[in-house]
CSV table of C-alpha atoms in Angstrom, one decimal:
chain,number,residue,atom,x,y,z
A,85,UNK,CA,94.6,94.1,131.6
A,86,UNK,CA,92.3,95.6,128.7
A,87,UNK,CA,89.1,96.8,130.1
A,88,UNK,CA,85.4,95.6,128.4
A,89,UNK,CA,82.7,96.7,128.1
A,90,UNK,CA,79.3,94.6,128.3
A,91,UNK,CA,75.2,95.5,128.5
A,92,UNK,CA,74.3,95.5,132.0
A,93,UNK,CA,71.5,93.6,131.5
A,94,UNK,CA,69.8,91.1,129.0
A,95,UNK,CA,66.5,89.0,128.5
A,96,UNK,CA,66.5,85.8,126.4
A,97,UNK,CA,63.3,83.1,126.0
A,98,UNK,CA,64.0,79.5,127.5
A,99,UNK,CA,65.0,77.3,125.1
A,100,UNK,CA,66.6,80.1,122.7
A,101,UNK,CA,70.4,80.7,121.8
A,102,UNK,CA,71.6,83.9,124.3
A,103,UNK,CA,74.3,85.8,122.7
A,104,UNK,CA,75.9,88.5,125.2
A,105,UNK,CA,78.4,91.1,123.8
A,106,UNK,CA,81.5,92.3,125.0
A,107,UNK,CA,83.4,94.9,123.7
A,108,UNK,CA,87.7,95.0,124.3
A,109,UNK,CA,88.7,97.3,121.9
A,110,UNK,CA,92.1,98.1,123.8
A,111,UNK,CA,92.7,94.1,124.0
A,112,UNK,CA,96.8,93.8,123.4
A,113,UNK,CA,97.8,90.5,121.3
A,114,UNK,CA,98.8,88.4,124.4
A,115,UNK,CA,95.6,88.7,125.9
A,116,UNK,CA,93.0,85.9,126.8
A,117,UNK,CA,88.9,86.5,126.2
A,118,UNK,CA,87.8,84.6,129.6
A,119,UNK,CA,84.2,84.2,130.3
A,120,UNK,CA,82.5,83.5,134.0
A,121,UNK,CA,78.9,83.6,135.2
A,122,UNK,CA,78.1,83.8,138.9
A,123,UNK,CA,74.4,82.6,139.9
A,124,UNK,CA,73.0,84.6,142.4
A,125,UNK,CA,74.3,83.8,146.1
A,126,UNK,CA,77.2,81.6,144.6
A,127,UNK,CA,80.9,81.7,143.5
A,128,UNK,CA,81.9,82.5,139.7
A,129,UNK,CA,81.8,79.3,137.2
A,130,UNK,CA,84.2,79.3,134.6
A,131,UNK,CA,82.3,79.0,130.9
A,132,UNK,CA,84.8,79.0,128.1
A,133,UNK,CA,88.2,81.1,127.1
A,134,UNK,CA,89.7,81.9,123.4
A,135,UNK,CA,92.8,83.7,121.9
A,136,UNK,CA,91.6,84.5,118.4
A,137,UNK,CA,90.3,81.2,117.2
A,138,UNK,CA,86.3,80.7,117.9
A,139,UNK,CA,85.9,77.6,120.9
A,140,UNK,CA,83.3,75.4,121.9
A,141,UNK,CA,82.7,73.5,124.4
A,142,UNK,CA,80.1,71.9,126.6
A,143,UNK,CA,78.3,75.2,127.8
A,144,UNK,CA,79.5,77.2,125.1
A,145,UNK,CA,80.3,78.9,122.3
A,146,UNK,CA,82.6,81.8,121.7
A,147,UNK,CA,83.2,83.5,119.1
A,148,UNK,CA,86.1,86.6,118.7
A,149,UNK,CA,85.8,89.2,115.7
A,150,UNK,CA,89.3,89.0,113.5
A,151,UNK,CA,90.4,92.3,114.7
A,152,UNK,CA,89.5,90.9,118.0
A,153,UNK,CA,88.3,93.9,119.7
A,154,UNK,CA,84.6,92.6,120.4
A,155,UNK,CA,83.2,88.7,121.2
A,156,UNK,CA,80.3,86.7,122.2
A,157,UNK,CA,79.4,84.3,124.5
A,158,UNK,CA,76.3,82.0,122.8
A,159,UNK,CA,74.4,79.7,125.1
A,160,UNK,CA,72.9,77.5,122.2
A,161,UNK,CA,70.0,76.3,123.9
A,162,UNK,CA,69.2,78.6,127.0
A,163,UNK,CA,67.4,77.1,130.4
A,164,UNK,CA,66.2,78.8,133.5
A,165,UNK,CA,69.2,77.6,135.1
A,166,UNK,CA,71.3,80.3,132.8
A,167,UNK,CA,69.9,82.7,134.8
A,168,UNK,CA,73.2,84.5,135.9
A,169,UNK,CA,75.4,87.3,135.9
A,170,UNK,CA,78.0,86.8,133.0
A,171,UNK,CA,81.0,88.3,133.2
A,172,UNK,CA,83.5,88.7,130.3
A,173,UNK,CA,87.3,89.3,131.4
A,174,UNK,CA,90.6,90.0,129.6
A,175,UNK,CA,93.6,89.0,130.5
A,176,UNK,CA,97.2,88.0,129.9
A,177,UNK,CA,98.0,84.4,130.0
A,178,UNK,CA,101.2,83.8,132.0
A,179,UNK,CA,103.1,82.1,134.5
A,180,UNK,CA,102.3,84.2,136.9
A,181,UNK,CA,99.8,84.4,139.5
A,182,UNK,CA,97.7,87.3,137.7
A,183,UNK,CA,93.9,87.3,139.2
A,184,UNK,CA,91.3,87.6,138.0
A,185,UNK,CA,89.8,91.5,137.4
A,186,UNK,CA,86.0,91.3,137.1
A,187,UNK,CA,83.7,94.3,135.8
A,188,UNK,CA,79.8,94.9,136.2
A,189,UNK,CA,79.0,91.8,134.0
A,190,UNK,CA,75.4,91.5,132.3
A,191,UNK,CA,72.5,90.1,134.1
A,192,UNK,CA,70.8,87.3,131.7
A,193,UNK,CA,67.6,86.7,132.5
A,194,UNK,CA,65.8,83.5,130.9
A,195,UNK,CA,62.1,83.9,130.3
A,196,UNK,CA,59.5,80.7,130.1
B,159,UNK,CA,86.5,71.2,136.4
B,160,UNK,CA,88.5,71.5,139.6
B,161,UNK,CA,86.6,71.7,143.2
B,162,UNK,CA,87.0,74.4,145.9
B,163,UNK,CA,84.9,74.0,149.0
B,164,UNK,CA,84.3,77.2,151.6
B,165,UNK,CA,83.1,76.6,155.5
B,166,UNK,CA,81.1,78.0,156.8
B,167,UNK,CA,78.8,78.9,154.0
B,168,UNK,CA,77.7,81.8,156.3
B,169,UNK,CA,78.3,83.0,159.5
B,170,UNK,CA,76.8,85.1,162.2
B,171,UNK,CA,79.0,87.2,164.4
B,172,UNK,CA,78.8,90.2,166.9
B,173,UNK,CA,80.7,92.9,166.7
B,174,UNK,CA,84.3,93.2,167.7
B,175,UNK,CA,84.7,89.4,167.5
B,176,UNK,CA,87.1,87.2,165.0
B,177,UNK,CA,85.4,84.8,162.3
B,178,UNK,CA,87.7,82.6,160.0
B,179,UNK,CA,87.0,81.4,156.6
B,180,UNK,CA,88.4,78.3,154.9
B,181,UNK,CA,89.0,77.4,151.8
B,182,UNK,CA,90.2,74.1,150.2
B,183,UNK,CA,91.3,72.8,147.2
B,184,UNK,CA,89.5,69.2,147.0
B,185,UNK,CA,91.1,68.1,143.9
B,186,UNK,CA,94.0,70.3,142.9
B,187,UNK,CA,96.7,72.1,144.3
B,188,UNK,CA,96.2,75.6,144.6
B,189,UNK,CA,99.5,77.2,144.5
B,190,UNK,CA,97.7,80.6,144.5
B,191,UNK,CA,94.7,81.2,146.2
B,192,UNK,CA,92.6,84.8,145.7
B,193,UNK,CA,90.3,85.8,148.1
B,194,UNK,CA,87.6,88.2,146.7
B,195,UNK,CA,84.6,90.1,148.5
B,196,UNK,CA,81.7,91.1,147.5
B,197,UNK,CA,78.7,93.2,148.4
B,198,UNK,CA,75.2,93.5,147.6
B,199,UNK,CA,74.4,94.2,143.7
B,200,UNK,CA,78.0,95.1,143.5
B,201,UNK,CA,80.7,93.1,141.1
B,202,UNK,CA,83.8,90.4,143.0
B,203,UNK,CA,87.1,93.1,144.3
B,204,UNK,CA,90.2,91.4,144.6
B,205,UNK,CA,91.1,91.4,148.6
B,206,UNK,CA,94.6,89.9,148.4
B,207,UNK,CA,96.7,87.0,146.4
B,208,UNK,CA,98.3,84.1,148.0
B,209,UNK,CA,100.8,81.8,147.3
B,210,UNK,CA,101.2,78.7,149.6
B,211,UNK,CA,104.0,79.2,152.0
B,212,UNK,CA,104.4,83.0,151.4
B,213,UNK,CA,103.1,86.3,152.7
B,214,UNK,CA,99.9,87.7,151.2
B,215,UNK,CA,99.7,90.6,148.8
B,216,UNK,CA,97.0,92.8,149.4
B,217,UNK,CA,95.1,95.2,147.4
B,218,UNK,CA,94.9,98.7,148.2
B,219,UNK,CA,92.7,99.6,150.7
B,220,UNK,CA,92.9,96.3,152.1
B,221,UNK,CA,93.5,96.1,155.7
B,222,UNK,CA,96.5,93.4,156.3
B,223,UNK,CA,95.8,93.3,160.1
B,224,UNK,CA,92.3,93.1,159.9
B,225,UNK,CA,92.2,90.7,157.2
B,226,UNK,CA,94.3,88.3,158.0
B,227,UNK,CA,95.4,85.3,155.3
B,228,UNK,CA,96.7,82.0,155.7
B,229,UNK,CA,97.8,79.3,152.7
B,230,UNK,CA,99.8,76.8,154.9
B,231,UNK,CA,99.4,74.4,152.3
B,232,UNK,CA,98.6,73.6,148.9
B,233,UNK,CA,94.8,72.8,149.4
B,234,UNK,CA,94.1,75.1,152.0
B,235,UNK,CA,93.8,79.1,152.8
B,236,UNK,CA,92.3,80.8,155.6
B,237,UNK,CA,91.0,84.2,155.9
B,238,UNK,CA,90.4,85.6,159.5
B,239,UNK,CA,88.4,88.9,159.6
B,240,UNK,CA,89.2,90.7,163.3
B,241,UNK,CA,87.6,92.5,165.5
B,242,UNK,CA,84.7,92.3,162.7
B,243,UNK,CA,82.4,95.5,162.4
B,244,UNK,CA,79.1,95.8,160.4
B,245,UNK,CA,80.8,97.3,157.7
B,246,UNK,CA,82.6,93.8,157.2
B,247,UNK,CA,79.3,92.1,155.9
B,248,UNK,CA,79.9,90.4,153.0
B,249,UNK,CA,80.3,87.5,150.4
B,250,UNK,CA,83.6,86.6,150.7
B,251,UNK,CA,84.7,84.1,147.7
B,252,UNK,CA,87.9,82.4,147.6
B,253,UNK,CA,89.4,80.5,144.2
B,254,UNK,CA,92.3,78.7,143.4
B,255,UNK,CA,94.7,78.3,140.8
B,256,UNK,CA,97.5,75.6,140.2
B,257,UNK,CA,100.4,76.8,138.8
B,258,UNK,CA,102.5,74.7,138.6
B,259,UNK,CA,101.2,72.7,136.2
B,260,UNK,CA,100.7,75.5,133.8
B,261,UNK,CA,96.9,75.3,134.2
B,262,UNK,CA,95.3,79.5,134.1
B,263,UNK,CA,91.8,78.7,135.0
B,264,UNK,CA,90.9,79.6,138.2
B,265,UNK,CA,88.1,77.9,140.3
B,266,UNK,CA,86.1,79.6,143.1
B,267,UNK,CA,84.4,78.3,146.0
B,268,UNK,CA,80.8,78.6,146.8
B,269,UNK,CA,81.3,81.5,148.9
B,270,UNK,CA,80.5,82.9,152.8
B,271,UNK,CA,78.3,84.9,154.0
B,272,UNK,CA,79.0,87.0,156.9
B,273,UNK,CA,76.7,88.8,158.4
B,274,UNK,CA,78.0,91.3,161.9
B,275,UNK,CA,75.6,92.4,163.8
C-alpha cells in the first residue's frame, strides 16, 4: 500500500470548516483514499473513502486532486467533538482480507 | 455503520497471569477480524488477521503463543494474552470486516485497556 504523508498536528476554531492534508504521491490507480479518526481512549471511526471522484457524506467531504497524489478531508462545520486524531490511509480495494495500515495521523484540535 | 463491541473495556492483571479479550460483531458478520494494539501517543500496529474458522496470521514480531487468537464464529474473536508481563500494557482494538458481501469498510470496537502490574 502507498504510504502518506499528513501534518502531525492541526488547530481549527469551533464552528469553522477543518481541512487536513494528505499527501500520496506514490498512490497506484487501484488504490482507495480511506479516512479514520480515533478520539482519544476509543477505537478508529470510519469518516468517508474516494477513488478519484470528490464524496460527501454525512461527516464529510473529500476531495482528491486529478493527478490524485494529495486529498483533503473537510469537516464543514467543526465541533469540539472533532477533536480527534485523523488518520488518512491508502489502500487497495479487493476481495481480500487486506487490513488496514495506519500512520502517525494529525491531531485536530477544535478551539471555542 | 456496523457495531463491534469489546469486554472488558479494561482489565487489571498481575503478572504471569492469562487475560482474554472479546470481540463481537453485533450486527454483521465479520468474516475477518484484525486485532490491533496500541500504546501510549503511538499510532494502531497490526497484531494478526483472522478469518472465522481458520488459523491466525500474525505480524512479525508477534508472538503466536503468547498471543493467542480465536474467531470460532462469525460474530466473535478472542484474543488471550499469556503469562502477561508489564510490557503487555496496552490498548488492544479489534475490527471487523464482512467479506462476503463485498463490503471493504472495516469497523473497530471501542477498545481494552490492559494494564499488568
Amino acid at each position: 500500500d502507498a504510504k502518506t504523508t499528513q501534518p502531525t498536528s492541526m488547530d481549527c476554531a469551533e464552528g469553522r470548516a477543518a481541512n487536513l492534508p494528505c499527501n500520496h504521491s506514490t498512490i497506484s490507480g487501484n488504490e482507495y483514499v480511506y479516512w479514520y479518526r480515533q478520539i482519544h481512549s476509543q477505537g478508529p471511526q470510519y469518516i468517508i473513502h474516494g477513488l478519484k471522484n470528490n464524496e460527501t457524506n454525512e461527516m464529510a467531504s473529500l476531495i482528491i486532486t486529478e493527478d490524485r497524489k494529495s486529498s483533503t478531508l473537510i469537516l464543514p462545520h467543526a465541533t469540539l467533538r472533532d477533536t480527534a486524531v485523523y488518520y488518512c490511509i491508502v489502500r487497495v480495494l479487493s476481495g481480500s482480507a487486506r487490513q488496514l495500515t495506519f500512520g502517525s495521523g494529525t491531531q485536530l484540535t477544535v478551539l471555542p | 455503520g456496523a457495531v463491534v463491541s469489546q469486554h472488558p473495556s479494561w482489565v487489571i492483571c498481575k503478572s504471569g497471569t492469562s487475560v482474554k479479550i472479546e470481540c463481537r460483531s453485533l450486527d454483521f458478520q465479520a468474516t475477518t477480524m484484525f486485532w490491533y494494539r496500541q500504546f501510549p501517543k503511538q499510532s494502531l500496529m497490526l497484531m494478526a488477521t483472522s478469518n472465522e474458522g481458520s488459523k491466525a496470521t500474525y505480524e512479525q514480531g508477534v508472538e503466536k503463543d503468547k498471543f493467542l487468537i480465536n474467531h470460532a464464529s462469525l460474530t466473535l474473536s478472542t484474543l488471550t494474552v499469556t503469562s502477561a508481563h508489564p510490557e503487555d500494557s496496552s490498548f488492544y482494538i479489534c475490527s471487523g470486516r464482512n467479506g462476503r458481501a463485498g463490503r471493504h469498510e472495516q469497523y473497530f470496537g471501542p477498545g481494552t485497556r490492559l494494564t499488568v502490574t
